[in-house]
PDB file of C-alpha atoms in Angstrom:
ATOM      1  CA  MET A   1      29.221 124.765 143.747  1.00 37.00           C
ATOM      2  CA  ARG A   2      28.933 123.781 140.409  1.00 39.00           C
ATOM      3  CA  GLN A   3      31.016 125.405 137.786  1.00 38.00           C
ATOM      4  CA  ILE A   4      28.896 128.326 135.784  1.00 32.00           C
ATOM      5  CA  ASN A   5      28.246 126.329 132.348  1.00 38.00           C
ATOM      6  CA  THR A   6      26.247 123.830 134.659  1.00 39.00           C
ATOM      7  CA  THR A   7      22.543 123.891 132.641  1.00 36.00           C
ATOM      8  CA  VAL A   8      19.628 123.899 134.538  1.00 34.00           C
ATOM      9  CA  TYR A   9      18.361 120.418 133.402  1.00 37.00           C
ATOM     10  CA  GLN A  10      19.251 119.257 136.905  1.00 39.00           C
ATOM     11  CA  PHE A  11      16.444 120.546 137.912  1.00 34.00           C
ATOM     12  CA  CYS A  12      14.204 117.685 136.946  1.00 39.00           C
ATOM     13  CA  TYR A  13      12.862 115.810 138.797  1.00 39.00           C
ATOM     14  CA  ASN A  14       9.995 112.945 138.473  1.00 40.00           C
ATOM     15  CA  HIS A  15       8.464 112.884 141.688  1.00 38.00           C
ATOM     16  CA  LYS A  16       6.840 109.825 140.970  1.00 38.00           C
ATOM     17  CA  THR A  17       9.443 107.485 140.517  1.00 39.00           C
ATOM     18  CA  ASP A  18      11.774 109.430 143.263  1.00 38.00           C
ATOM     19  CA  LYS A  19      14.447 109.109 140.328  1.00 38.00           C
ATOM     20  CA  SER A  20      16.730 112.216 138.603  1.00 36.00           C
ATOM     21  CA  ILE A  21      15.898 112.804 134.941  1.00 34.00           C
ATOM     22  CA  SER A  22      18.400 111.327 133.070  1.00 34.00           C
ATOM     23  CA  LEU A  23      20.576 112.917 130.292  1.00 34.00           C
ATOM     24  CA  PRO A  24      23.798 113.069 129.273  1.00 37.00           C
ATOM     25  CA  MET A  25      26.269 115.531 130.324  1.00 36.00           C
ATOM     26  CA  SER A  26      27.912 116.672 127.200  1.00 38.00           C
ATOM     27  CA  GLU A  27      24.349 117.720 125.506  1.00 40.00           C
ATOM     28  CA  TYR A  28      23.620 120.296 127.517  1.00 40.00           C
ATOM     29  CA  SER A  29      28.141 120.865 128.389  1.00 45.00           C
ATOM     30  CA  LYS A  30      29.026 124.748 126.829  1.00 47.00           C
ATOM     31  CA  SER A  31      31.973 126.256 126.009  1.00 52.00           C
ATOM     32  CA  PHE A  32      32.332 129.010 128.942  1.00 57.00           C
ATOM     33  CA  PHE A  33      33.075 131.249 125.270  1.00 64.00           C
ATOM     34  CA  SER A  34      30.073 129.528 123.953  1.00 70.00           C
ATOM     35  CA  LEU A  35      27.776 132.208 122.461  1.00 72.00           C
ATOM     36  CA  ASN A  36      24.922 130.595 123.199  1.00 71.00           C
ATOM     37  CA  SER A  37      26.038 129.515 126.755  1.00 72.00           C
ATOM     38  CA  TRP A  38      26.704 132.842 127.325  1.00 77.00           C
ATOM     39  CA  LYS A  39      22.786 133.811 125.828  1.00 76.00           C
ATOM     40  CA  GLN A  40      21.309 131.392 127.987  1.00 77.00           C
ATOM     41  CA  ARG A  41      23.169 133.446 130.386  1.00 80.00           C
ATOM     42  CA  LEU A  42      22.267 136.618 129.599  1.00 84.00           C
ATOM     43  CA  VAL A  43      18.665 135.204 129.245  1.00 84.00           C
ATOM     44  CA  PHE A  44      18.679 134.868 133.469  1.00 84.00           C
ATOM     45  CA  TRP A  45      20.138 137.609 134.393  1.00 87.00           C
ATOM     46  CA  LEU A  46      18.319 140.489 132.213  1.00 89.00           C
ATOM     47  CA  GLY A  47      15.825 138.620 134.024  1.00 88.00           C
ATOM     48  CA  ALA A  48      16.593 138.555 137.303  1.00 89.00           C
ATOM     49  CA  ILE A  49      17.449 142.732 136.682  1.00 91.00           C
ATOM     50  CA  ILE A  50      13.492 143.288 135.650  1.00 91.00           C
ATOM     51  CA  ILE A  51      12.473 141.096 137.745  1.00 91.00           C
ATOM     52  CA  GLY A  52      13.810 143.052 140.670  1.00 89.00           C
ATOM     53  CA  LEU A  53      13.126 146.151 139.113  1.00 91.00           C
ATOM     54  CA  LEU A  54       9.649 145.439 138.483  1.00 91.00           C
ATOM     55  CA  ILE A  55       8.890 144.133 141.928  1.00 89.00           C
ATOM     56  CA  SER A  56      10.627 147.695 143.498  1.00 88.00           C
ATOM     57  CA  THR A  57       8.390 149.032 141.717  1.00 89.00           C
ATOM     58  CA  MET A  58       5.317 146.838 142.863  1.00 88.00           C
ATOM     59  CA  THR A  59       6.157 147.649 146.036  1.00 84.00           C
ATOM     60  CA  LEU A  60       6.449 151.279 146.296  1.00 86.00           C
ATOM     61  CA  LEU A  61       3.229 151.368 144.543  1.00 88.00           C
ATOM     62  CA  SER A  62       1.163 148.976 147.368  1.00 85.00           C
ATOM     63  CA  GLU A  63       2.891 151.114 150.164  1.00 83.00           C
ATOM     64  CA  TRP A  64       1.563 154.405 148.832  1.00 87.00           C
ATOM     65  CA  ALA A  65      -1.501 153.162 146.877  1.00 88.00           C
ATOM     66  CA  SER A  66      -2.676 151.595 151.379  1.00 84.00           C
ATOM     67  CA  GLU A  67      -2.064 154.508 152.381  1.00 84.00           C
ATOM     68  CA  PHE A  68      -3.312 156.686 150.220  1.00 89.00           C
ATOM     69  CA  TYR A  69      -7.080 154.338 150.808  1.00 88.00           C
ATOM     70  CA  ARG A  70      -6.794 154.905 154.580  1.00 84.00           C
ATOM     71  CA  SER A  71      -6.078 158.212 155.015  1.00 85.00           C
ATOM     72  CA  ALA A  72      -8.927 159.105 152.159  1.00 88.00           C
ATOM     73  CA  SER A  73     -10.984 156.432 154.841  1.00 86.00           C
ATOM     74  CA  LEU A  74     -10.119 158.674 157.920  1.00 84.00           C
ATOM     75  CA  VAL A  75     -11.404 161.723 155.270  1.00 85.00           C
ATOM     76  CA  HIS A  76     -14.000 161.525 153.665  1.00 85.00           C
ATOM     77  CA  ALA A  77     -16.892 158.280 156.264  1.00 79.00           C
ATOM     78  CA  TRP A  78     -17.670 157.446 152.289  1.00 86.00           C
ATOM     79  CA  PHE A  79     -15.176 157.167 150.649  1.00 89.00           C
ATOM     80  CA  ASN A  80     -14.879 153.013 152.210  1.00 86.00           C
ATOM     81  CA  PHE A  81     -18.417 152.758 152.390  1.00 90.00           C
ATOM     82  CA  VAL A  82     -18.391 153.350 148.199  1.00 92.00           C
ATOM     83  CA  VAL A  83     -14.646 152.472 147.087  1.00 92.00           C
ATOM     84  CA  ALA A  84     -13.873 149.172 149.129  1.00 91.00           C
ATOM     85  CA  PRO A  85     -16.914 147.203 147.852  1.00 93.00           C
ATOM     86  CA  PHE A  86     -17.478 148.987 144.253  1.00 95.00           C
ATOM     87  CA  GLY A  87     -13.411 148.538 143.574  1.00 93.00           C
ATOM     88  CA  LEU A  88     -12.959 145.100 145.022  1.00 93.00           C
ATOM     89  CA  ALA A  89     -15.883 143.873 142.258  1.00 94.00           C
ATOM     90  CA  LEU A  90     -14.343 146.122 139.321  1.00 95.00           C
ATOM     91  CA  THR A  91     -10.976 143.933 140.237  1.00 93.00           C
ATOM     92  CA  ALA A  92     -12.439 140.555 140.640  1.00 92.00           C
ATOM     93  CA  TRP A  93     -14.374 141.886 137.062  1.00 94.00           C
ATOM     94  CA  ILE A  94     -10.313 142.578 136.297  1.00 94.00           C
ATOM     95  CA  THR A  95      -9.561 139.949 136.765  1.00 91.00           C
ATOM     96  CA  PHE A  96     -11.733 136.637 135.550  1.00 90.00           C
ATOM     97  CA  ARG A  97     -13.043 138.471 132.029  1.00 90.00           C
ATOM     98  CA  PHE A  98      -9.028 139.907 130.818  1.00 91.00           C
ATOM     99  CA  PHE A  99      -6.376 138.569 133.338  1.00 90.00           C
ATOM    100  CA  PRO A 100      -8.007 134.418 134.423  1.00 88.00           C
ATOM    101  CA  GLY A 101      -5.376 132.875 136.460  1.00 85.00           C
ATOM    102  CA  SER A 102      -3.605 135.485 137.205  1.00 86.00           C
ATOM    103  CA  GLN A 103      -6.603 135.297 140.606  1.00 84.00           C
ATOM    104  CA  GLY A 104      -5.087 133.251 143.926  1.00 80.00           C
ATOM    105  CA  SER A 105      -1.688 133.555 145.578  1.00 81.00           C
ATOM    106  CA  GLY A 106       0.408 132.336 142.850  1.00 83.00           C
ATOM    107  CA  ILE A 107       2.660 129.852 144.715  1.00 83.00           C
ATOM    108  CA  PRO A 108      -0.172 126.851 143.848  1.00 83.00           C
ATOM    109  CA  GLN A 109       0.051 128.178 140.898  1.00 85.00           C
ATOM    110  CA  VAL A 110       3.855 128.893 140.033  1.00 85.00           C
ATOM    111  CA  LYS A 111       4.334 124.815 142.350  1.00 83.00           C
ATOM    112  CA  THR A 112       1.445 122.624 139.520  1.00 82.00           C
ATOM    113  CA  ALA A 113       3.715 124.232 136.823  1.00 81.00           C
ATOM    114  CA  LEU A 114       6.914 122.803 138.421  1.00 78.00           C
ATOM    115  CA  GLU A 115       5.869 119.878 139.761  1.00 74.00           C
ATOM    116  CA  LEU A 116       3.300 118.323 136.670  1.00 68.00           C
ATOM    117  CA  GLN A 117       2.866 117.646 133.679  1.00 68.00           C
ATOM    118  CA  HIS A 118       2.199 120.351 131.190  1.00 64.00           C
ATOM    119  CA  THR A 119       2.476 120.679 127.342  1.00 69.00           C
ATOM    120  CA  ALA A 120       3.411 124.082 126.659  1.00 70.00           C
ATOM    121  CA  ALA A 121       0.153 124.693 126.008  1.00 74.00           C
ATOM    122  CA  GLU A 122      -1.146 123.871 129.603  1.00 77.00           C
ATOM    123  CA  ARG A 123       1.758 125.224 130.448  1.00 79.00           C
ATOM    124  CA  LEU A 124       0.802 129.222 129.226  1.00 80.00           C
ATOM    125  CA  LYS A 125      -2.181 128.708 132.081  1.00 83.00           C
ATOM    126  CA  LEU A 126      -0.479 128.348 134.340  1.00 86.00           C
ATOM    127  CA  VAL A 127       2.184 130.568 134.492  1.00 88.00           C
ATOM    128  CA  SER A 128       2.742 133.460 130.973  1.00 88.00           C
ATOM    129  CA  LEU A 129       2.881 137.053 130.251  1.00 90.00           C
ATOM    130  CA  ARG A 130      -0.552 137.535 129.897  1.00 91.00           C
ATOM    131  CA  ILE A 131      -0.663 136.491 133.877  1.00 91.00           C
ATOM    132  CA  ALA A 132       2.526 138.413 134.657  1.00 91.00           C
ATOM    133  CA  ILE A 133       0.404 141.826 134.240  1.00 91.00           C
ATOM    134  CA  GLY A 134      -2.065 140.882 135.664  1.00 90.00           C
ATOM    135  CA  LYS A 135      -0.721 140.547 138.717  1.00 90.00           C
ATOM    136  CA  THR A 136       1.132 143.348 138.842  1.00 89.00           C
ATOM    137  CA  PHE A 137      -1.446 145.820 138.763  1.00 90.00           C
ATOM    138  CA  LEU A 138      -3.838 144.247 140.448  1.00 91.00           C
ATOM    139  CA  PRO A 139      -2.931 144.129 143.978  1.00 90.00           C
ATOM    140  CA  ILE A 140      -2.326 147.034 143.637  1.00 91.00           C
ATOM    141  CA  MET A 141      -6.512 148.228 142.930  1.00 92.00           C
ATOM    142  CA  GLY A 142      -7.451 145.527 145.231  1.00 90.00           C
ATOM    143  CA  LEU A 143      -5.048 148.231 147.756  1.00 89.00           C
ATOM    144  CA  LEU A 144      -6.692 151.440 146.524  1.00 91.00           C
ATOM    145  CA  SER A 145     -10.205 149.030 146.793  1.00 89.00           C
ATOM    146  CA  GLY A 146      -9.137 148.521 151.126  1.00 86.00           C
ATOM    147  CA  ALA A 147      -8.134 144.618 150.989  1.00 87.00           C
ATOM    148  CA  SER A 148      -5.596 142.688 152.514  1.00 83.00           C
ATOM    149  CA  VAL A 149      -3.268 141.734 149.394  1.00 82.00           C
ATOM    150  CA  GLY A 150      -0.206 140.752 150.345  1.00 79.00           C
ATOM    151  CA  PHE A 151       2.770 141.146 147.306  1.00 81.00           C
ATOM    152  CA  GLY A 152       4.709 137.536 148.303  1.00 82.00           C
ATOM    153  CA  GLY A 153       2.359 135.634 146.282  1.00 84.00           C
ATOM    154  CA  PRO A 154       2.139 137.829 143.257  1.00 89.00           C
ATOM    155  CA  ALA A 155       5.475 138.760 142.963  1.00 90.00           C
ATOM    156  CA  THR A 156       6.981 135.141 143.187  1.00 90.00           C
ATOM    157  CA  HIS A 157       4.363 134.618 140.136  1.00 92.00           C
ATOM    158  CA  ILE A 158       4.497 137.122 137.937  1.00 92.00           C
ATOM    159  CA  GLY A 159       8.909 136.525 139.120  1.00 90.00           C
ATOM    160  CA  ALA A 160       7.970 132.528 137.210  1.00 89.00           C
ATOM    161  CA  SER A 161       5.735 134.086 134.543  1.00 91.00           C
ATOM    162  CA  LEU A 162       8.111 136.786 133.336  1.00 91.00           C
ATOM    163  CA  MET A 163      10.826 134.435 133.252  1.00 89.00           C
ATOM    164  CA  GLY A 164       9.001 131.950 131.573  1.00 86.00           C
ATOM    165  CA  SER A 165       8.105 133.938 128.754  1.00 88.00           C
ATOM    166  CA  LEU A 166      11.626 135.166 128.505  1.00 87.00           C
ATOM    167  CA  GLY A 167      12.280 131.915 127.528  1.00 83.00           C
ATOM    168  CA  ARG A 168       9.812 130.949 125.589  1.00 83.00           C
ATOM    169  CA  ALA A 169      10.669 134.332 123.271  1.00 84.00           C
ATOM    170  CA  PHE A 170      15.022 132.884 122.836  1.00 82.00           C
ATOM    171  CA  LYS A 171      13.897 129.505 122.619  1.00 78.00           C
ATOM    172  CA  PHE A 172      15.160 127.828 125.412  1.00 76.00           C
ATOM    173  CA  PRO A 173      15.193 123.955 124.739  1.00 71.00           C
ATOM    174  CA  ALA A 174      11.993 122.358 126.894  1.00 66.00           C
ATOM    175  CA  HIS A 175      13.933 120.625 129.831  1.00 65.00           C
ATOM    176  CA  TYR A 176      14.717 124.445 130.977  1.00 63.00           C
ATOM    177  CA  MET A 177      11.210 125.532 130.369  1.00 59.00           C
ATOM    178  CA  ALA A 178      10.139 122.525 133.133  1.00 58.00           C
ATOM    179  CA  ARG A 179      12.292 123.797 136.087  1.00 68.00           C
ATOM    180  CA  GLY A 180      15.393 125.785 135.337  1.00 76.00           C
ATOM    181  CA  LEU A 181      13.174 128.698 134.131  1.00 83.00           C
ATOM    182  CA  LEU A 182      10.633 128.722 136.519  1.00 84.00           C
ATOM    183  CA  LEU A 183      12.120 128.081 139.685  1.00 84.00           C
ATOM    184  CA  ALA A 184      15.068 131.231 138.925  1.00 85.00           C
ATOM    185  CA  GLY A 185      11.630 132.946 138.122  1.00 87.00           C
ATOM    186  CA  SER A 186      10.471 132.179 140.864  1.00 88.00           C
ATOM    187  CA  ALA A 187      12.614 132.434 143.797  1.00 86.00           C
ATOM    188  CA  ALA A 188      13.832 136.360 141.717  1.00 88.00           C
ATOM    189  CA  GLY A 189      10.956 137.372 142.643  1.00 88.00           C
ATOM    190  CA  PHE A 190      10.129 136.856 145.901  1.00 86.00           C
ATOM    191  CA  ALA A 191      14.202 137.734 146.576  1.00 86.00           C
ATOM    192  CA  ALA A 192      13.450 140.965 144.426  1.00 85.00           C
ATOM    193  CA  MET A 193       9.697 141.680 147.304  1.00 83.00           C
ATOM    194  CA  PHE A 194      12.148 140.940 150.600  1.00 79.00           C
ATOM    195  CA  SER A 195      15.996 142.108 148.884  1.00 76.00           C
ATOM    196  CA  ALA A 196      16.797 139.061 149.951  1.00 77.00           C
ATOM    197  CA  PRO A 197      19.053 136.934 147.872  1.00 78.00           C
ATOM    198  CA  LEU A 198      19.664 134.689 150.937  1.00 78.00           C
ATOM    199  CA  GLY A 199      15.421 134.236 151.560  1.00 78.00           C
ATOM    200  CA  GLY A 200      15.504 134.057 147.840  1.00 80.00           C
ATOM    201  CA  ILE A 201      17.623 130.947 147.243  1.00 79.00           C
ATOM    202  CA  MET A 202      16.028 129.505 150.553  1.00 79.00           C
ATOM    203  CA  PHE A 203      13.072 129.410 149.571  1.00 78.00           C
ATOM    204  CA  ALA A 204      13.862 128.334 146.117  1.00 75.00           C
ATOM    205  CA  ILE A 205      15.398 124.862 147.942  1.00 73.00           C
ATOM    206  CA  GLU A 206      13.012 124.598 150.138  1.00 68.00           C
ATOM    207  CA  GLU A 207      10.041 125.562 148.886  1.00 64.00           C
ATOM    208  CA  MET A 208       9.892 125.802 145.421  1.00 63.00           C
ATOM    209  CA  GLY A 209      12.794 122.424 144.740  1.00 56.00           C
ATOM    210  CA  ARG A 210      10.392 120.800 146.996  1.00 54.00           C
ATOM    211  CA  THR A 211      13.204 119.428 148.890  1.00 44.00           C
ATOM    212  CA  LEU A 212      17.213 120.492 150.376  1.00 39.00           C
ATOM    213  CA  GLU A 213      18.625 117.260 148.087  1.00 39.00           C
ATOM    214  CA  GLU A 214      17.711 119.560 145.079  1.00 44.00           C
ATOM    215  CA  ARG A 215      19.944 119.626 143.436  1.00 46.00           C
ATOM    216  CA  ILE A 216      20.856 124.399 141.889  1.00 51.00           C
ATOM    217  CA  SER A 217      22.618 125.762 139.605  1.00 71.00           C
ATOM    218  CA  THR A 218      24.835 128.165 139.211  1.00 76.00           C
ATOM    219  CA  LEU A 219      22.138 129.719 136.313  1.00 76.00           C
ATOM    220  CA  VAL A 220      19.385 130.292 139.972  1.00 79.00           C
ATOM    221  CA  LEU A 221      21.483 131.169 141.533  1.00 82.00           C
ATOM    222  CA  THR A 222      23.041 134.162 140.180  1.00 84.00           C
ATOM    223  CA  ALA A 223      19.791 135.398 138.934  1.00 84.00           C
ATOM    224  CA  ILE A 224      18.228 135.412 141.845  1.00 85.00           C
ATOM    225  CA  ILE A 225      21.497 137.191 143.515  1.00 86.00           C
ATOM    226  CA  PHE A 226      20.664 139.883 140.860  1.00 86.00           C
ATOM    227  CA  SER A 227      17.399 140.048 141.535  1.00 88.00           C
ATOM    228  CA  GLY A 228      17.594 140.667 145.248  1.00 84.00           C
ATOM    229  CA  VAL A 229      20.293 143.123 144.723  1.00 84.00           C
ATOM    230  CA  THR A 230      18.837 145.249 142.311  1.00 86.00           C
ATOM    231  CA  ALA A 231      15.533 145.313 144.497  1.00 84.00           C
ATOM    232  CA  TYR A 232      17.953 145.895 147.021  1.00 80.00           C
ATOM    233  CA  SER A 233      19.762 148.339 145.626  1.00 81.00           C
ATOM    234  CA  ILE A 234      16.115 150.287 144.672  1.00 81.00           C
ATOM    235  CA  LEU A 235      14.794 150.457 147.796  1.00 76.00           C
ATOM    236  CA  ASN A 236      17.547 151.651 150.322  1.00 69.00           C
ATOM    237  CA  HIS A 237      16.990 149.044 152.523  1.00 55.00           C
ATOM    238  CA  THR A 238      13.489 146.616 154.021  1.00 51.00           C
ATOM    239  CA  ILE A 239      10.647 149.279 152.908  1.00 53.00           C
ATOM    240  CA  TYR A 240       8.313 147.694 155.645  1.00 55.00           C
ATOM    241  CA  PHE A 241      10.609 147.931 159.215  1.00 56.00           C
ATOM    242  CA  THR A 242      13.527 150.922 159.009  1.00 55.00           C
ATOM    243  CA  ASP A 243      13.795 151.474 162.894  1.00 54.00           C
ATOM    244  CA  ASN A 244      17.345 149.364 163.247  1.00 56.00           C
ATOM    245  CA  GLN A 245      17.677 151.157 167.159  1.00 58.00           C
ATOM    246  CA  LEU A 246      14.679 149.166 168.543  1.00 59.00           C
ATOM    247  CA  SER A 247      16.535 146.613 170.740  1.00 66.00           C
ATOM    248  CA  LEU A 248      15.825 143.513 173.262  1.00 68.00           C
ATOM    249  CA  PRO A 249      17.130 142.829 175.387  1.00 72.00           C
ATOM    250  CA  TRP A 250      18.476 140.045 177.467  1.00 76.00           C
ATOM    251  CA  GLY A 251      15.789 139.137 179.700  1.00 73.00           C
ATOM    252  CA  GLU A 252      12.310 138.049 180.826  1.00 74.00           C
ATOM    253  CA  GLY A 253      11.189 139.532 177.353  1.00 73.00           C
ATOM    254  CA  TRP A 254      13.043 136.350 175.071  1.00 81.00           C
ATOM    255  CA  LEU A 255      10.242 134.375 176.423  1.00 81.00           C
ATOM    256  CA  ALA A 256       8.069 135.873 174.334  1.00 83.00           C
ATOM    257  CA  ILE A 257       9.465 135.413 171.241  1.00 85.00           C
ATOM    258  CA  PRO A 258       8.247 131.539 170.959  1.00 88.00           C
ATOM    259  CA  LEU A 259       5.011 132.179 172.772  1.00 89.00           C
ATOM    260  CA  CYS A 260       4.853 134.580 169.874  1.00 88.00           C
ATOM    261  CA  GLY A 261       5.774 132.276 166.725  1.00 91.00           C
ATOM    262  CA  ILE A 262       3.813 129.438 169.075  1.00 93.00           C
ATOM    263  CA  ILE A 263       0.725 131.688 168.981  1.00 94.00           C
ATOM    264  CA  GLY A 264       1.398 133.326 165.056  1.00 91.00           C
ATOM    265  CA  GLY A 265       1.972 130.198 163.312  1.00 92.00           C
ATOM    266  CA  PHE A 266      -1.064 128.633 164.571  1.00 94.00           C
ATOM    267  CA  LEU A 267      -2.886 131.228 163.492  1.00 92.00           C
ATOM    268  CA  GLY A 268      -1.192 131.323 160.437  1.00 88.00           C
ATOM    269  CA  GLY A 269      -2.043 127.811 159.735  1.00 92.00           C
ATOM    270  CA  ILE A 270      -6.589 128.421 160.476  1.00 93.00           C
ATOM    271  CA  PHE A 271      -6.060 131.935 157.919  1.00 87.00           C
ATOM    272  CA  SER A 272      -4.942 129.567 155.371  1.00 84.00           C
ATOM    273  CA  LYS A 273      -7.505 127.126 156.368  1.00 89.00           C
ATOM    274  CA  ILE A 274      -9.895 129.813 156.008  1.00 89.00           C
ATOM    275  CA  ILE A 275      -8.864 130.888 152.926  1.00 84.00           C
ATOM    276  CA  ILE A 276      -8.751 127.686 151.228  1.00 84.00           C
ATOM    277  CA  SER A 277     -11.988 126.093 152.189  1.00 89.00           C
ATOM    278  CA  GLY A 278     -13.679 129.368 151.662  1.00 86.00           C
ATOM    279  CA  GLN A 279     -12.520 129.608 148.115  1.00 83.00           C
ATOM    280  CA  TYR A 280     -14.197 125.505 147.853  1.00 86.00           C
ATOM    281  CA  PHE A 281     -16.990 126.788 149.502  1.00 88.00           C
ATOM    282  CA  ILE A 282     -17.924 129.431 147.030  1.00 86.00           C
ATOM    283  CA  LYS A 283     -16.357 127.165 144.340  1.00 84.00           C
ATOM    284  CA  LYS A 284     -18.669 124.678 144.663  1.00 86.00           C
ATOM    285  CA  ARG A 285     -21.848 126.619 145.693  1.00 85.00           C
ATOM    286  CA  GLY A 286     -21.021 127.955 142.180  1.00 84.00           C
ATOM    287  CA  PHE A 287     -21.863 131.663 143.309  1.00 87.00           C
ATOM    288  CA  PRO A 288     -20.967 135.175 140.371  1.00 89.00           C
ATOM    289  CA  ILE A 289     -17.465 136.072 141.162  1.00 89.00           C
ATOM    290  CA  VAL A 290     -18.377 140.000 141.643  1.00 92.00           C
ATOM    291  CA  ARG A 291     -21.024 139.368 143.649  1.00 92.00           C
ATOM    292  CA  VAL A 292     -18.774 137.810 146.339  1.00 91.00           C
ATOM    293  CA  ALA A 293     -16.357 140.660 145.551  1.00 92.00           C
ATOM    294  CA  PHE A 294     -18.717 143.577 146.365  1.00 94.00           C
ATOM    295  CA  VAL A 295     -19.651 141.795 149.614  1.00 92.00           C
ATOM    296  CA  CYS A 296     -16.108 141.064 150.457  1.00 91.00           C
ATOM    297  CA  GLY A 297     -15.480 145.297 149.374  1.00 91.00           C
ATOM    298  CA  CYS A 298     -19.109 146.334 152.511  1.00 92.00           C
ATOM    299  CA  VAL A 299     -17.029 143.613 155.105  1.00 91.00           C
ATOM    300  CA  ILE A 300     -14.012 145.309 154.359  1.00 89.00           C
ATOM    301  CA  ALA A 301     -15.885 148.361 154.475  1.00 89.00           C
ATOM    302  CA  LEU A 302     -16.936 148.230 157.618  1.00 90.00           C
ATOM    303  CA  LEU A 303     -14.344 146.493 159.524  1.00 88.00           C
ATOM    304  CA  GLY A 304     -12.534 149.638 158.930  1.00 85.00           C
ATOM    305  CA  PHE A 305     -15.331 151.767 159.844  1.00 85.00           C
ATOM    306  CA  VAL A 306     -15.169 150.506 163.312  1.00 85.00           C
ATOM    307  CA  SER A 307     -11.195 149.749 163.752  1.00 81.00           C
ATOM    308  CA  HIS A 308     -11.131 153.786 162.380  1.00 79.00           C
ATOM    309  CA  GLY A 309      -8.819 152.747 159.082  1.00 76.00           C
ATOM    310  CA  GLU A 310      -6.408 150.300 161.132  1.00 77.00           C
ATOM    311  CA  SER A 311      -7.884 146.749 159.168  1.00 78.00           C
ATOM    312  CA  PHE A 312      -7.286 148.271 155.579  1.00 77.00           C
ATOM    313  CA  GLY A 313      -4.034 147.820 153.672  1.00 71.00           C
ATOM    314  CA  THR A 314      -0.900 145.018 154.041  1.00 70.00           C
ATOM    315  CA  GLY A 315      -0.730 146.108 158.393  1.00 69.00           C
ATOM    316  CA  TYR A 316       2.631 147.147 157.704  1.00 69.00           C
ATOM    317  CA  GLN A 317       2.771 150.703 157.844  1.00 68.00           C
ATOM    318  CA  LEU A 318       0.890 150.215 160.609  1.00 69.00           C
ATOM    319  CA  ALA A 319       3.933 148.315 162.343  1.00 69.00           C
ATOM    320  CA  LYS A 320       5.751 150.872 161.636  1.00 67.00           C
ATOM    321  CA  ILE A 321       3.985 153.431 163.420  1.00 65.00           C
ATOM    322  CA  TYR A 322       3.601 151.397 166.571  1.00 63.00           C
ATOM    323  CA  CYS A 323       7.633 150.727 166.461  1.00 62.00           C
ATOM    324  CA  TRP A 324       8.135 154.342 165.933  1.00 60.00           C
ATOM    325  CA  LYS A 325       5.628 154.610 168.443  1.00 60.00           C
ATOM    326  CA  LYS A 326       7.310 152.636 171.014  1.00 58.00           C
ATOM    327  CA  ARG A 327      10.650 154.117 170.391  1.00 58.00           C
ATOM    328  CA  GLN A 328       8.784 157.404 171.123  1.00 58.00           C
TER     329      GLN A 328
END
């Protein structure tokens, strides 16, 4: 583990030549009592806590939004066929009109900002405070329109955007913006989303860092831990599956685990392929995005009607209900 004053320039990595960017250690070594060094630490830590608070709020709102839409659609048959198409069309219009760059998962945008050489203006198109604001409430609007919206990607995008904005506000050097702040923010968002600091660390190393050999600064590690602990203290648990009484006794039931992993991975890969191909098809044909959202809303309403509301939302609530019924 490197000393806490080890700077984030160590993240800089040239993927084209596969060589680390060489920067003189003496230029960045900071005394433990240096005011500038403590400013850097406080920005990382404060940003991590803010990310934890924001993602926790989003998580709780997502639970409420999913349950509200599902309950309303089951009580009022018309609700589903009106709110889903018009709600998604409105969400799409707001996204592209006021928050361009906030569309999509969020993870590809952050990875692009991390891996490629960008000017400050180009990076603002990928991670910015405006994008963080849009990414915070637009997924909630999607859930209130019946869409199945996951928060892993948005949480990552929000974290990187907020941390990058703090770096610009406090005039951090360019090499901090290039990798350190964005990497710390994205991993902090992931850790807060799942209340899992260790998961955020692994996410930073394997997903955003691209390689296990990527060197991780203590500043980034502490930011991830602060964010995850903040979220855990608010949610008090991993809110998705709270039943600790369920168990799987040793026996034939364990044979289902690798089978479920293989099938789940296969279906997840197909799902991702469909999403990517669909985006490419829509862009190539030049379909108006608001009309596409309206049609998708109609499909969502129809599927929800046929499935009696079980296709709405993130799916976490129904999984918890199923676990509870199995225990009974």
